Amino acid sequence: MVKRLFTLAVLLASMLAASAAVRGDVNGDGVVDIDDLNAVINVMLHKNADTGIEARADIDGNGMVDIDDLNVVINVMVGKDSGGTADTHTYTVNGVSFKMVDVEGGTFTMGATSEQANQYPNDSELPTHQVTLTGYSIGQTEVTVGLWKAVMGKAPYGNVIDSHPVDLVSWNDCQVFIAKLNEMTGQQFRLPTEAQWEFAARGGNKSKGYIYAGSNNIDEVAWYYDNAGTGGTSNPDYGEHPVATKAPNELGLYDMSGNVAELCSDWFGAYNSGAQVNPVGPDTGTHRAYRSGSWAHYEWYSRVSRREFTRMDNTFVGVGFRLAMGGSTEAPATAMRVVPATVSIAQGLKRQLSLEFEPVNANDNILWTTANAAVATVDASGLVTAVNPGTTVITATSARNSSISASCTVTVTALSDATYTVGGVTFKMIGVQGGTFTMGATSEQGSDAANDENPAHQVTVSNFSIGQTEVTQELWIAVMGYNSSVMTAAWGYTDNIKRPVDNVGWEDCLVFIDKLNELTGMNFRLPTEAEWEFAARGGVKSKGYKYAGGNNIDAVAWYRDNAYFDDMTHPDHGTHAVATKAANELGLYDMSGNLSEWCHDWYGAYSSEAQVNPTGPSTGSVHVHRGGSWDSVGKYCRVSTRESYAPYFPCASVGFRLAL
């Protein structure tokens, strides 16, 4: 058989000029010809000990060097295989399609290679070391908001444009998404390993040794700080862009430099100089690796060797991911544990459980069950919903091997208040029992109601928690390390750190919340507009007041009549320390007046339809803020008043409170 193939190769070589291609170029001389056929045959006959050639001889990446690899070389020589952009496979979920690109196995030098050396490499990129990978597939683009919605049912917080890469998702969130995607498609998608990510970013076997993924000119291939991170939203190119709007790299992969940084499967750890085959990173760790830079990073972050790290539960603006599948990292689990092992959760709230596997990159479908659904339920992703007070056990079981399982004890408590401390500063969250209410221009709002408060409509919200007060300057400083406010001691405002933080835009609030969540391990957020109004009205304890806590505005609010003076040195001018007016029915302070408060939602017109847990329009140009401020006339401090600003716009009359 080998002799007949060799003869065929000689005949083909005499008839055809070799095409300039990489696919099938086993000996690495830049052409595909008789020498490449001989190299494959020699590997098959065990006459070649060059590990690099042996790796390249497995052209189709199936882990073997065989007749199929010979056929690839022949097809390239006769023109039936261009040797160009790698093969792709298309998958569709709920009408949203995405492509996976085949990456041939090969050997490369990983880390801060010579072309990276003058581009601010960090120590974690050294030492450089040889890595050999078997073939695998990787997403042609980053996972988009549209694909995330198709799988998860809704976009993550802050993601609004379907064609943009998804961000503000944690490593744990990615595992939930992938589990659901695999269930829907019957495939075995996963995150790429760091080595697979870097090999693909470099262009695999087609690599031309670029600094960035596809070019030495970063503007050709990446959205990064210089072309997407300046000027705020007044710049039409500010922020993330639709995927695949810059040039691809040698493999036809888009945005492996810039747009969003990308999470990998590996625990983050130091490199070693030894040669490796299919590395999967350290066995254990505290942080996961992510690669390249985003639209908000300087150019050197977008290099193909750049490494960063994050906790598994952290979310960041500008950090997303792309999918991988295949390769040799698909070892099934031999053991696993549920994280966390014990959970205490308030009735009506939800908590996401995750798994840690041995080996780390386990590929397994998981069945989640609960011992007592009357206490808590669990869905296929491990999302627990607390139903009634009590204790139950949630169990994850391997669909491959039922002897591999792990459990978590879940205790459901009655919805209650909770306090948190950061940097010595304590703040309180008030539990709000969910319910149904009429949102908008209800009768007690009278003629003060504006057009955008109509039509009044029925809204149902689930249980949630909300800050007892607006976020104070003291808490902002504890989290951010500086004070953004105008109304500080430097401007003559006494007791300023107990005043609500002012001069913060909607985007500033997200940065604060990201850092707060990292410090506390919680998932604080901005309230939705519906949650805010329900809480301001007093929730299920509402007495139907015009303002938050009463019909006498002076009893509950700092507003223009009692906090605005032409003489700015007047002791009552401006904001006041939180909780110095009367609370509303839920014990919440300053939901009328002091500072108007940012909400999660884009601003948009109301619908007359009944809604459950609405989150506002999917896109917009301005975000909602509610409640009026020290600078507002009384009618703007009502519980149904709506106002809006651009998300980057800070103002001395707007602050925020937290939700959970």
PDB file of N, CA, C and O in Angstrom, residues 171-172 175-180 183 336-343 351-357 364-373 376-385 392-400 402 404-410:
ATOM      1  N   TRP A 171     -16.148  33.434  34.896  1.00  0.00           N
ATOM      2  CA  TRP A 171     -15.739  32.095  34.465  1.00  0.00           C
ATOM      3  C   TRP A 171     -16.844  31.103  34.815  1.00  0.00           C
ATOM      4  O   TRP A 171     -17.175  30.223  34.007  1.00  0.00           O
ATOM      5  N   ASN A 172     -17.422  31.257  36.007  1.00  0.00           N
ATOM      6  CA  ASN A 172     -18.520  30.369  36.405  1.00  0.00           C
ATOM      7  C   ASN A 172     -19.728  30.524  35.496  1.00  0.00           C
ATOM      8  O   ASN A 172     -20.381  29.546  35.123  1.00  0.00           O
ATOM      9  N   GLN A 175     -19.330  28.531  32.392  1.00  0.00           N
ATOM     10  CA  GLN A 175     -19.571  27.099  32.547  1.00  0.00           C
ATOM     11  C   GLN A 175     -21.066  26.788  32.479  1.00  0.00           C
ATOM     12  O   GLN A 175     -21.468  25.767  31.905  1.00  0.00           O
ATOM     13  N   VAL A 176     -21.888  27.666  33.054  1.00  0.00           N
ATOM     14  CA  VAL A 176     -23.335  27.469  32.990  1.00  0.00           C
ATOM     15  C   VAL A 176     -23.817  27.580  31.542  1.00  0.00           C
ATOM     16  O   VAL A 176     -24.594  26.751  31.057  1.00  0.00           O
ATOM     17  N   PHE A 177     -23.339  28.618  30.839  1.00  0.00           N
ATOM     18  CA  PHE A 177     -23.701  28.799  29.433  1.00  0.00           C
ATOM     19  C   PHE A 177     -23.306  27.571  28.616  1.00  0.00           C
ATOM     20  O   PHE A 177     -24.095  27.045  27.820  1.00  0.00           O
ATOM     21  N   ILE A 178     -22.081  27.091  28.799  1.00  0.00           N
ATOM     22  CA  ILE A 178     -21.584  25.964  28.008  1.00  0.00           C
ATOM     23  C   ILE A 178     -22.375  24.701  28.312  1.00  0.00           C
ATOM     24  O   ILE A 178     -22.694  23.917  27.408  1.00  0.00           O
ATOM     25  N   ALA A 179     -22.719  24.491  29.583  1.00  0.00           N
ATOM     26  CA  ALA A 179     -23.520  23.314  29.936  1.00  0.00           C
ATOM     27  C   ALA A 179     -24.860  23.337  29.212  1.00  0.00           C
ATOM     28  O   ALA A 179     -25.321  22.318  28.680  1.00  0.00           O
ATOM     29  N   LYS A 180     -25.494  24.502  29.171  1.00  0.00           N
ATOM     30  CA  LYS A 180     -26.789  24.612  28.479  1.00  0.00           C
ATOM     31  C   LYS A 180     -26.621  24.473  26.970  1.00  0.00           C
ATOM     32  O   LYS A 180     -27.446  23.834  26.297  1.00  0.00           O
ATOM     33  N   GLU A 183     -26.200  20.880  26.151  1.00  0.00           N
ATOM     34  CA  GLU A 183     -27.479  20.182  26.275  1.00  0.00           C
ATOM     35  C   GLU A 183     -28.354  20.439  25.055  1.00  0.00           C
ATOM     36  O   GLU A 183     -29.042  19.539  24.556  1.00  0.00           O
ATOM     37  N   MET A 336     -15.548  15.179  41.641  1.00  0.00           N
ATOM     38  CA  MET A 336     -15.965  16.570  41.541  1.00  0.00           C
ATOM     39  C   MET A 336     -16.535  17.009  42.884  1.00  0.00           C
ATOM     40  O   MET A 336     -16.829  16.186  43.762  1.00  0.00           O
ATOM     41  N   ARG A 337     -16.653  18.319  43.045  1.00  0.00           N
ATOM     42  CA  ARG A 337     -17.292  18.855  44.238  1.00  0.00           C
ATOM     43  C   ARG A 337     -18.130  20.068  43.850  1.00  0.00           C
ATOM     44  O   ARG A 337     -17.816  20.768  42.882  1.00  0.00           O
ATOM     45  N   VAL A 338     -19.207  20.282  44.611  1.00  0.00           N
ATOM     46  CA  VAL A 338     -20.062  21.443  44.381  1.00  0.00           C
ATOM     47  C   VAL A 338     -19.463  22.633  45.118  1.00  0.00           C
ATOM     48  O   VAL A 338     -18.994  22.516  46.251  1.00  0.00           O
ATOM     49  N   VAL A 339     -19.467  23.795  44.445  1.00  0.00           N
ATOM     50  CA  VAL A 339     -18.947  25.025  45.046  1.00  0.00           C
ATOM     51  C   VAL A 339     -20.065  26.069  45.076  1.00  0.00           C
ATOM     52  O   VAL A 339     -20.632  26.389  44.034  1.00  0.00           O
ATOM     53  N   PRO A 340     -20.433  26.618  46.246  1.00  0.00           N
ATOM     54  CA  PRO A 340     -19.933  26.264  47.584  1.00  0.00           C
ATOM     55  C   PRO A 340     -20.594  24.996  48.089  1.00  0.00           C
ATOM     56  O   PRO A 340     -21.628  24.570  47.579  1.00  0.00           O
ATOM     57  N   ALA A 341     -20.014  24.388  49.137  1.00  0.00           N
ATOM     58  CA  ALA A 341     -20.532  23.137  49.680  1.00  0.00           C
ATOM     59  C   ALA A 341     -21.741  23.362  50.572  1.00  0.00           C
ATOM     60  O   ALA A 341     -22.543  22.457  50.786  1.00  0.00           O
ATOM     61  N   THR A 342     -21.878  24.566  51.133  1.00  0.00           N
ATOM     62  CA  THR A 342     -23.054  24.932  51.916  1.00  0.00           C
ATOM     63  C   THR A 342     -23.517  26.314  51.484  1.00  0.00           C
ATOM     64  O   THR A 342     -22.701  27.179  51.167  1.00  0.00           O
ATOM     65  N   VAL A 343     -24.824  26.495  51.455  1.00  0.00           N
ATOM     66  CA  VAL A 343     -25.403  27.761  51.009  1.00  0.00           C
ATOM     67  C   VAL A 343     -26.521  28.155  51.963  1.00  0.00           C
ATOM     68  O   VAL A 343     -27.356  27.326  52.320  1.00  0.00           O
ATOM     69  N   ARG A 351     -29.370  31.437  43.749  1.00  0.00           N
ATOM     70  CA  ARG A 351     -27.927  31.303  43.919  1.00  0.00           C
ATOM     71  C   ARG A 351     -27.405  30.288  42.916  1.00  0.00           C
ATOM     72  O   ARG A 351     -27.959  29.208  42.778  1.00  0.00           O
ATOM     73  N   GLN A 352     -26.324  30.635  42.214  1.00  0.00           N
ATOM     74  CA  GLN A 352     -25.745  29.745  41.217  1.00  0.00           C
ATOM     75  C   GLN A 352     -24.692  28.851  41.862  1.00  0.00           C
ATOM     76  O   GLN A 352     -23.752  29.334  42.490  1.00  0.00           O
ATOM     77  N   LEU A 353     -24.841  27.544  41.711  1.00  0.00           N
ATOM     78  CA  LEU A 353     -23.821  26.598  42.146  1.00  0.00           C
ATOM     79  C   LEU A 353     -22.920  26.258  40.975  1.00  0.00           C
ATOM     80  O   LEU A 353     -23.342  26.286  39.815  1.00  0.00           O
ATOM     81  N   SER A 354     -21.668  25.950  41.254  1.00  0.00           N
ATOM     82  CA  SER A 354     -20.748  25.529  40.197  1.00  0.00           C
ATOM     83  C   SER A 354     -20.030  24.268  40.649  1.00  0.00           C
ATOM     84  O   SER A 354     -20.166  23.824  41.787  1.00  0.00           O
ATOM     85  N   LEU A 355     -19.261  23.690  39.747  1.00  0.00           N
ATOM     86  CA  LEU A 355     -18.555  22.444  40.019  1.00  0.00           C
ATOM     87  C   LEU A 355     -17.067  22.620  39.790  1.00  0.00           C
ATOM     88  O   LEU A 355     -16.645  23.378  38.913  1.00  0.00           O
ATOM     89  N   GLU A 356     -16.289  21.922  40.583  1.00  0.00           N
ATOM     90  CA  GLU A 356     -14.860  21.768  40.305  1.00  0.00           C
ATOM     91  C   GLU A 356     -14.597  20.287  40.088  1.00  0.00           C
ATOM     92  O   GLU A 356     -15.082  19.440  40.844  1.00  0.00           O
ATOM     93  N   PHE A 357     -13.826  19.999  39.026  1.00  0.00           N
ATOM     94  CA  PHE A 357     -13.626  18.625  38.592  1.00  0.00           C
ATOM     95  C   PHE A 357     -12.196  18.166  38.846  1.00  0.00           C
ATOM     96  O   PHE A 357     -11.270  18.961  38.905  1.00  0.00           O
ATOM     97  N   ASP A 364     -18.181  16.563  30.962  1.00  0.00           N
ATOM     98  CA  ASP A 364     -19.211  15.675  31.466  1.00  0.00           C
ATOM     99  C   ASP A 364     -20.540  16.409  31.497  1.00  0.00           C
ATOM    100  O   ASP A 364     -20.582  17.593  31.812  1.00  0.00           O
ATOM    101  N   ASN A 365     -21.614  15.694  31.165  1.00  0.00           N
ATOM    102  CA  ASN A 365     -22.948  16.243  31.374  1.00  0.00           C
ATOM    103  C   ASN A 365     -23.377  15.942  32.804  1.00  0.00           C
ATOM    104  O   ASN A 365     -23.149  14.846  33.315  1.00  0.00           O
ATOM    105  N   ILE A 366     -24.018  16.913  33.454  1.00  0.00           N
ATOM    106  CA  ILE A 366     -24.341  16.822  34.870  1.00  0.00           C
ATOM    107  C   ILE A 366     -25.857  16.841  35.057  1.00  0.00           C
ATOM    108  O   ILE A 366     -26.560  17.626  34.425  1.00  0.00           O
ATOM    109  N   LEU A 367     -26.338  15.985  35.938  1.00  0.00           N
ATOM    110  CA  LEU A 367     -27.739  15.973  36.332  1.00  0.00           C
ATOM    111  C   LEU A 367     -27.840  16.573  37.730  1.00  0.00           C
ATOM    112  O   LEU A 367     -27.202  16.088  38.672  1.00  0.00           O
ATOM    113  N   TRP A 368     -28.640  17.640  37.876  1.00  0.00           N
ATOM    114  CA  TRP A 368     -28.828  18.295  39.166  1.00  0.00           C
ATOM    115  C   TRP A 368     -30.180  17.876  39.744  1.00  0.00           C
ATOM    116  O   TRP A 368     -31.196  17.897  39.045  1.00  0.00           O
ATOM    117  N   THR A 369     -30.201  17.522  41.018  1.00  0.00           N
ATOM    118  CA  THR A 369     -31.447  17.132  41.678  1.00  0.00           C
ATOM    119  C   THR A 369     -31.513  17.762  43.063  1.00  0.00           C
ATOM    120  O   THR A 369     -30.496  18.139  43.644  1.00  0.00           O
ATOM    121  N   THR A 370     -32.733  17.876  43.603  1.00  0.00           N
ATOM    122  CA  THR A 370     -32.933  18.378  44.957  1.00  0.00           C
ATOM    123  C   THR A 370     -33.705  17.348  45.769  1.00  0.00           C
ATOM    124  O   THR A 370     -34.604  16.674  45.247  1.00  0.00           O
ATOM    125  N   ALA A 371     -33.342  17.248  47.043  1.00  0.00           N
ATOM    126  CA  ALA A 371     -34.015  16.288  47.913  1.00  0.00           C
ATOM    127  C   ALA A 371     -35.381  16.779  48.349  1.00  0.00           C
ATOM    128  O   ALA A 371     -36.247  15.973  48.707  1.00  0.00           O
ATOM    129  N   ASN A 372     -35.606  18.089  48.308  1.00  0.00           N
ATOM    130  CA  ASN A 372     -36.881  18.633  48.779  1.00  0.00           C
ATOM    131  C   ASN A 372     -37.213  19.895  47.998  1.00  0.00           C
ATOM    132  O   ASN A 372     -36.769  20.989  48.337  1.00  0.00           O
ATOM    133  N   ALA A 373     -38.012  19.733  46.953  1.00  0.00           N
ATOM    134  CA  ALA A 373     -38.350  20.865  46.087  1.00  0.00           C
ATOM    135  C   ALA A 373     -39.230  21.883  46.788  1.00  0.00           C
ATOM    136  O   ALA A 373     -39.350  23.021  46.320  1.00  0.00           O
ATOM    137  N   ALA A 376     -36.249  24.167  48.082  1.00  0.00           N
ATOM    138  CA  ALA A 376     -35.492  24.818  47.007  1.00  0.00           C
ATOM    139  C   ALA A 376     -35.548  23.966  45.762  1.00  0.00           C
ATOM    140  O   ALA A 376     -35.571  22.732  45.837  1.00  0.00           O
ATOM    141  N   THR A 377     -35.571  24.615  44.609  1.00  0.00           N
ATOM    142  CA  THR A 377     -35.510  23.919  43.331  1.00  0.00           C
ATOM    143  C   THR A 377     -34.168  24.198  42.675  1.00  0.00           C
ATOM    144  O   THR A 377     -33.467  25.152  43.036  1.00  0.00           O
ATOM    145  N   VAL A 378     -33.798  23.360  41.696  1.00  0.00           N
ATOM    146  CA  VAL A 378     -32.533  23.541  40.989  1.00  0.00           C
ATOM    147  C   VAL A 378     -32.767  23.220  39.521  1.00  0.00           C
ATOM    148  O   VAL A 378     -33.496  22.284  39.184  1.00  0.00           O
ATOM    149  N   ASP A 379     -32.184  24.041  38.619  1.00  0.00           N
ATOM    150  CA  ASP A 379     -32.358  23.765  37.191  1.00  0.00           C
ATOM    151  C   ASP A 379     -31.138  23.031  36.640  1.00  0.00           C
ATOM    152  O   ASP A 379     -30.213  22.677  37.381  1.00  0.00           O
ATOM    153  N   ALA A 380     -31.142  22.787  35.337  1.00  0.00           N
ATOM    154  CA  ALA A 380     -30.100  21.972  34.716  1.00  0.00           C
ATOM    155  C   ALA A 380     -28.719  22.599  34.796  1.00  0.00           C
ATOM    156  O   ALA A 380     -27.712  21.917  34.615  1.00  0.00           O
ATOM    157  N   SER A 381     -28.659  23.893  35.078  1.00  0.00           N
ATOM    158  CA  SER A 381     -27.373  24.576  35.154  1.00  0.00           C
ATOM    159  C   SER A 381     -26.836  24.664  36.579  1.00  0.00           C
ATOM    160  O   SER A 381     -25.727  25.134  36.794  1.00  0.00           O
ATOM    161  N   GLY A 382     -27.637  24.229  37.574  1.00  0.00           N
ATOM    162  CA  GLY A 382     -27.218  24.378  38.961  1.00  0.00           C
ATOM    163  C   GLY A 382     -27.681  25.667  39.597  1.00  0.00           C
ATOM    164  O   GLY A 382     -27.166  26.058  40.646  1.00  0.00           O
ATOM    165  N   LEU A 383     -28.670  26.340  39.003  1.00  0.00           N
ATOM    166  CA  LEU A 383     -29.214  27.567  39.576  1.00  0.00           C
ATOM    167  C   LEU A 383     -30.293  27.195  40.593  1.00  0.00           C
ATOM    168  O   LEU A 383     -31.307  26.593  40.242  1.00  0.00           O
ATOM    169  N   VAL A 384     -30.056  27.570  41.848  1.00  0.00           N
ATOM    170  CA  VAL A 384     -30.957  27.226  42.939  1.00  0.00           C
ATOM    171  C   VAL A 384     -31.926  28.379  43.187  1.00  0.00           C
ATOM    172  O   VAL A 384     -31.513  29.538  43.262  1.00  0.00           O
ATOM    173  N   THR A 385     -33.212  28.065  43.326  1.00  0.00           N
ATOM    174  CA  THR A 385     -34.228  29.040  43.712  1.00  0.00           C
ATOM    175  C   THR A 385     -34.763  28.657  45.080  1.00  0.00           C
ATOM    176  O   THR A 385     -35.257  27.544  45.273  1.00  0.00           O
ATOM    177  N   THR A 392     -32.414  21.585  52.588  1.00  0.00           N
ATOM    178  CA  THR A 392     -32.447  20.482  51.632  1.00  0.00           C
ATOM    179  C   THR A 392     -31.036  20.236  51.114  1.00  0.00           C
ATOM    180  O   THR A 392     -30.113  21.010  51.397  1.00  0.00           O
ATOM    181  N   VAL A 393     -30.879  19.164  50.361  1.00  0.00           N
ATOM    182  CA  VAL A 393     -29.589  18.819  49.766  1.00  0.00           C
ATOM    183  C   VAL A 393     -29.725  18.842  48.254  1.00  0.00           C
ATOM    184  O   VAL A 393     -30.639  18.220  47.695  1.00  0.00           O
ATOM    185  N   ILE A 394     -28.828  19.577  47.598  1.00  0.00           N
ATOM    186  CA  ILE A 394     -28.761  19.623  46.137  1.00  0.00           C
ATOM    187  C   ILE A 394     -27.609  18.721  45.702  1.00  0.00           C
ATOM    188  O   ILE A 394     -26.498  18.824  46.234  1.00  0.00           O
ATOM    189  N   THR A 395     -27.854  17.842  44.741  1.00  0.00           N
ATOM    190  CA  THR A 395     -26.833  16.885  44.305  1.00  0.00           C
ATOM    191  C   THR A 395     -26.579  17.012  42.808  1.00  0.00           C
ATOM    192  O   THR A 395     -27.522  17.132  42.019  1.00  0.00           O
ATOM    193  N   ALA A 396     -25.299  16.997  42.433  1.00  0.00           N
ATOM    194  CA  ALA A 396     -24.878  16.941  41.029  1.00  0.00           C
ATOM    195  C   ALA A 396     -24.338  15.543  40.763  1.00  0.00           C
ATOM    196  O   ALA A 396     -23.493  15.047  41.519  1.00  0.00           O
ATOM    197  N   THR A 397     -24.817  14.915  39.692  1.00  0.00           N
ATOM    198  CA  THR A 397     -24.402  13.549  39.365  1.00  0.00           C
ATOM    199  C   THR A 397     -23.934  13.489  37.918  1.00  0.00           C
ATOM    200  O   THR A 397     -24.575  14.056  37.022  1.00  0.00           O
ATOM    201  N   SER A 398     -22.824  12.797  37.672  1.00  0.00           N
ATOM    202  CA  SER A 398     -22.309  12.623  36.322  1.00  0.00           C
ATOM    203  C   SER A 398     -23.258  11.753  35.508  1.00  0.00           C
ATOM    204  O   SER A 398     -23.643  10.659  35.943  1.00  0.00           O
ATOM    205  N   ALA A 399     -23.650  12.247  34.333  1.00  0.00           N
ATOM    206  CA  ALA A 399     -24.501  11.455  33.452  1.00  0.00           C
ATOM    207  C   ALA A 399     -23.733  10.279  32.857  1.00  0.00           C
ATOM    208  O   ALA A 399     -24.324   9.280  32.445  1.00  0.00           O
ATOM    209  N   ARG A 400     -22.421  10.395  32.852  1.00  0.00           N
ATOM    210  CA  ARG A 400     -21.566   9.329  32.311  1.00  0.00           C
ATOM    211  C   ARG A 400     -21.368   8.209  33.313  1.00  0.00           C
ATOM    212  O   ARG A 400     -21.339   7.028  32.977  1.00  0.00           O
ATOM    213  N   SER A 402     -22.715   7.376  37.264  1.00  0.00           N
ATOM    214  CA  SER A 402     -23.533   7.814  38.386  1.00  0.00           C
ATOM    215  C   SER A 402     -22.821   7.700  39.726  1.00  0.00           C
ATOM    216  O   SER A 402     -23.296   8.257  40.727  1.00  0.00           O
ATOM    217  N   ILE A 404     -20.069   9.059  40.323  1.00  0.00           N
ATOM    218  CA  ILE A 404     -19.380  10.334  40.506  1.00  0.00           C
ATOM    219  C   ILE A 404     -20.432  11.399  40.789  1.00  0.00           C
ATOM    220  O   ILE A 404     -21.213  11.770  39.919  1.00  0.00           O
ATOM    221  N   SER A 405     -20.489  11.870  42.024  1.00  0.00           N
ATOM    222  CA  SER A 405     -21.483  12.864  42.404  1.00  0.00           C
ATOM    223  C   SER A 405     -20.938  13.732  43.525  1.00  0.00           C
ATOM    224  O   SER A 405     -19.925  13.413  44.144  1.00  0.00           O
ATOM    225  N   ALA A 406     -21.608  14.828  43.768  1.00  0.00           N
ATOM    226  CA  ALA A 406     -21.232  15.736  44.850  1.00  0.00           C
ATOM    227  C   ALA A 406     -22.482  16.481  45.286  1.00  0.00           C
ATOM    228  O   ALA A 406     -23.422  16.661  44.502  1.00  0.00           O
ATOM    229  N   SER A 407     -22.509  16.918  46.551  1.00  0.00           N
ATOM    230  CA  SER A 407     -23.715  17.522  47.109  1.00  0.00           C
ATOM    231  C   SER A 407     -23.424  18.851  47.778  1.00  0.00           C
ATOM    232  O   SER A 407     -22.282  19.162  48.118  1.00  0.00           O
ATOM    233  N   CYS A 408     -24.495  19.624  47.943  1.00  0.00           N
ATOM    234  CA  CYS A 408     -24.438  20.910  48.626  1.00  0.00           C
ATOM    235  C   CYS A 408     -25.647  21.007  49.540  1.00  0.00           C
ATOM    236  O   CYS A 408     -26.766  20.692  49.128  1.00  0.00           O
ATOM    237  N   THR A 409     -25.428  21.418  50.771  1.00  0.00           N
ATOM    238  CA  THR A 409     -26.527  21.638  51.707  1.00  0.00           C
ATOM    239  C   THR A 409     -27.034  23.070  51.561  1.00  0.00           C
ATOM    240  O   THR A 409     -26.256  24.024  51.652  1.00  0.00           O
ATOM    241  N   VAL A 410     -28.325  23.200  51.303  1.00  0.00           N
ATOM    242  CA  VAL A 410     -28.942  24.506  51.085  1.00  0.00           C
ATOM    243  C   VAL A 410     -29.913  24.800  52.214  1.00  0.00           C
ATOM    244  O   VAL A 410     -30.843  24.023  52.458  1.00  0.00           O
TER     245      VAL A 410
END
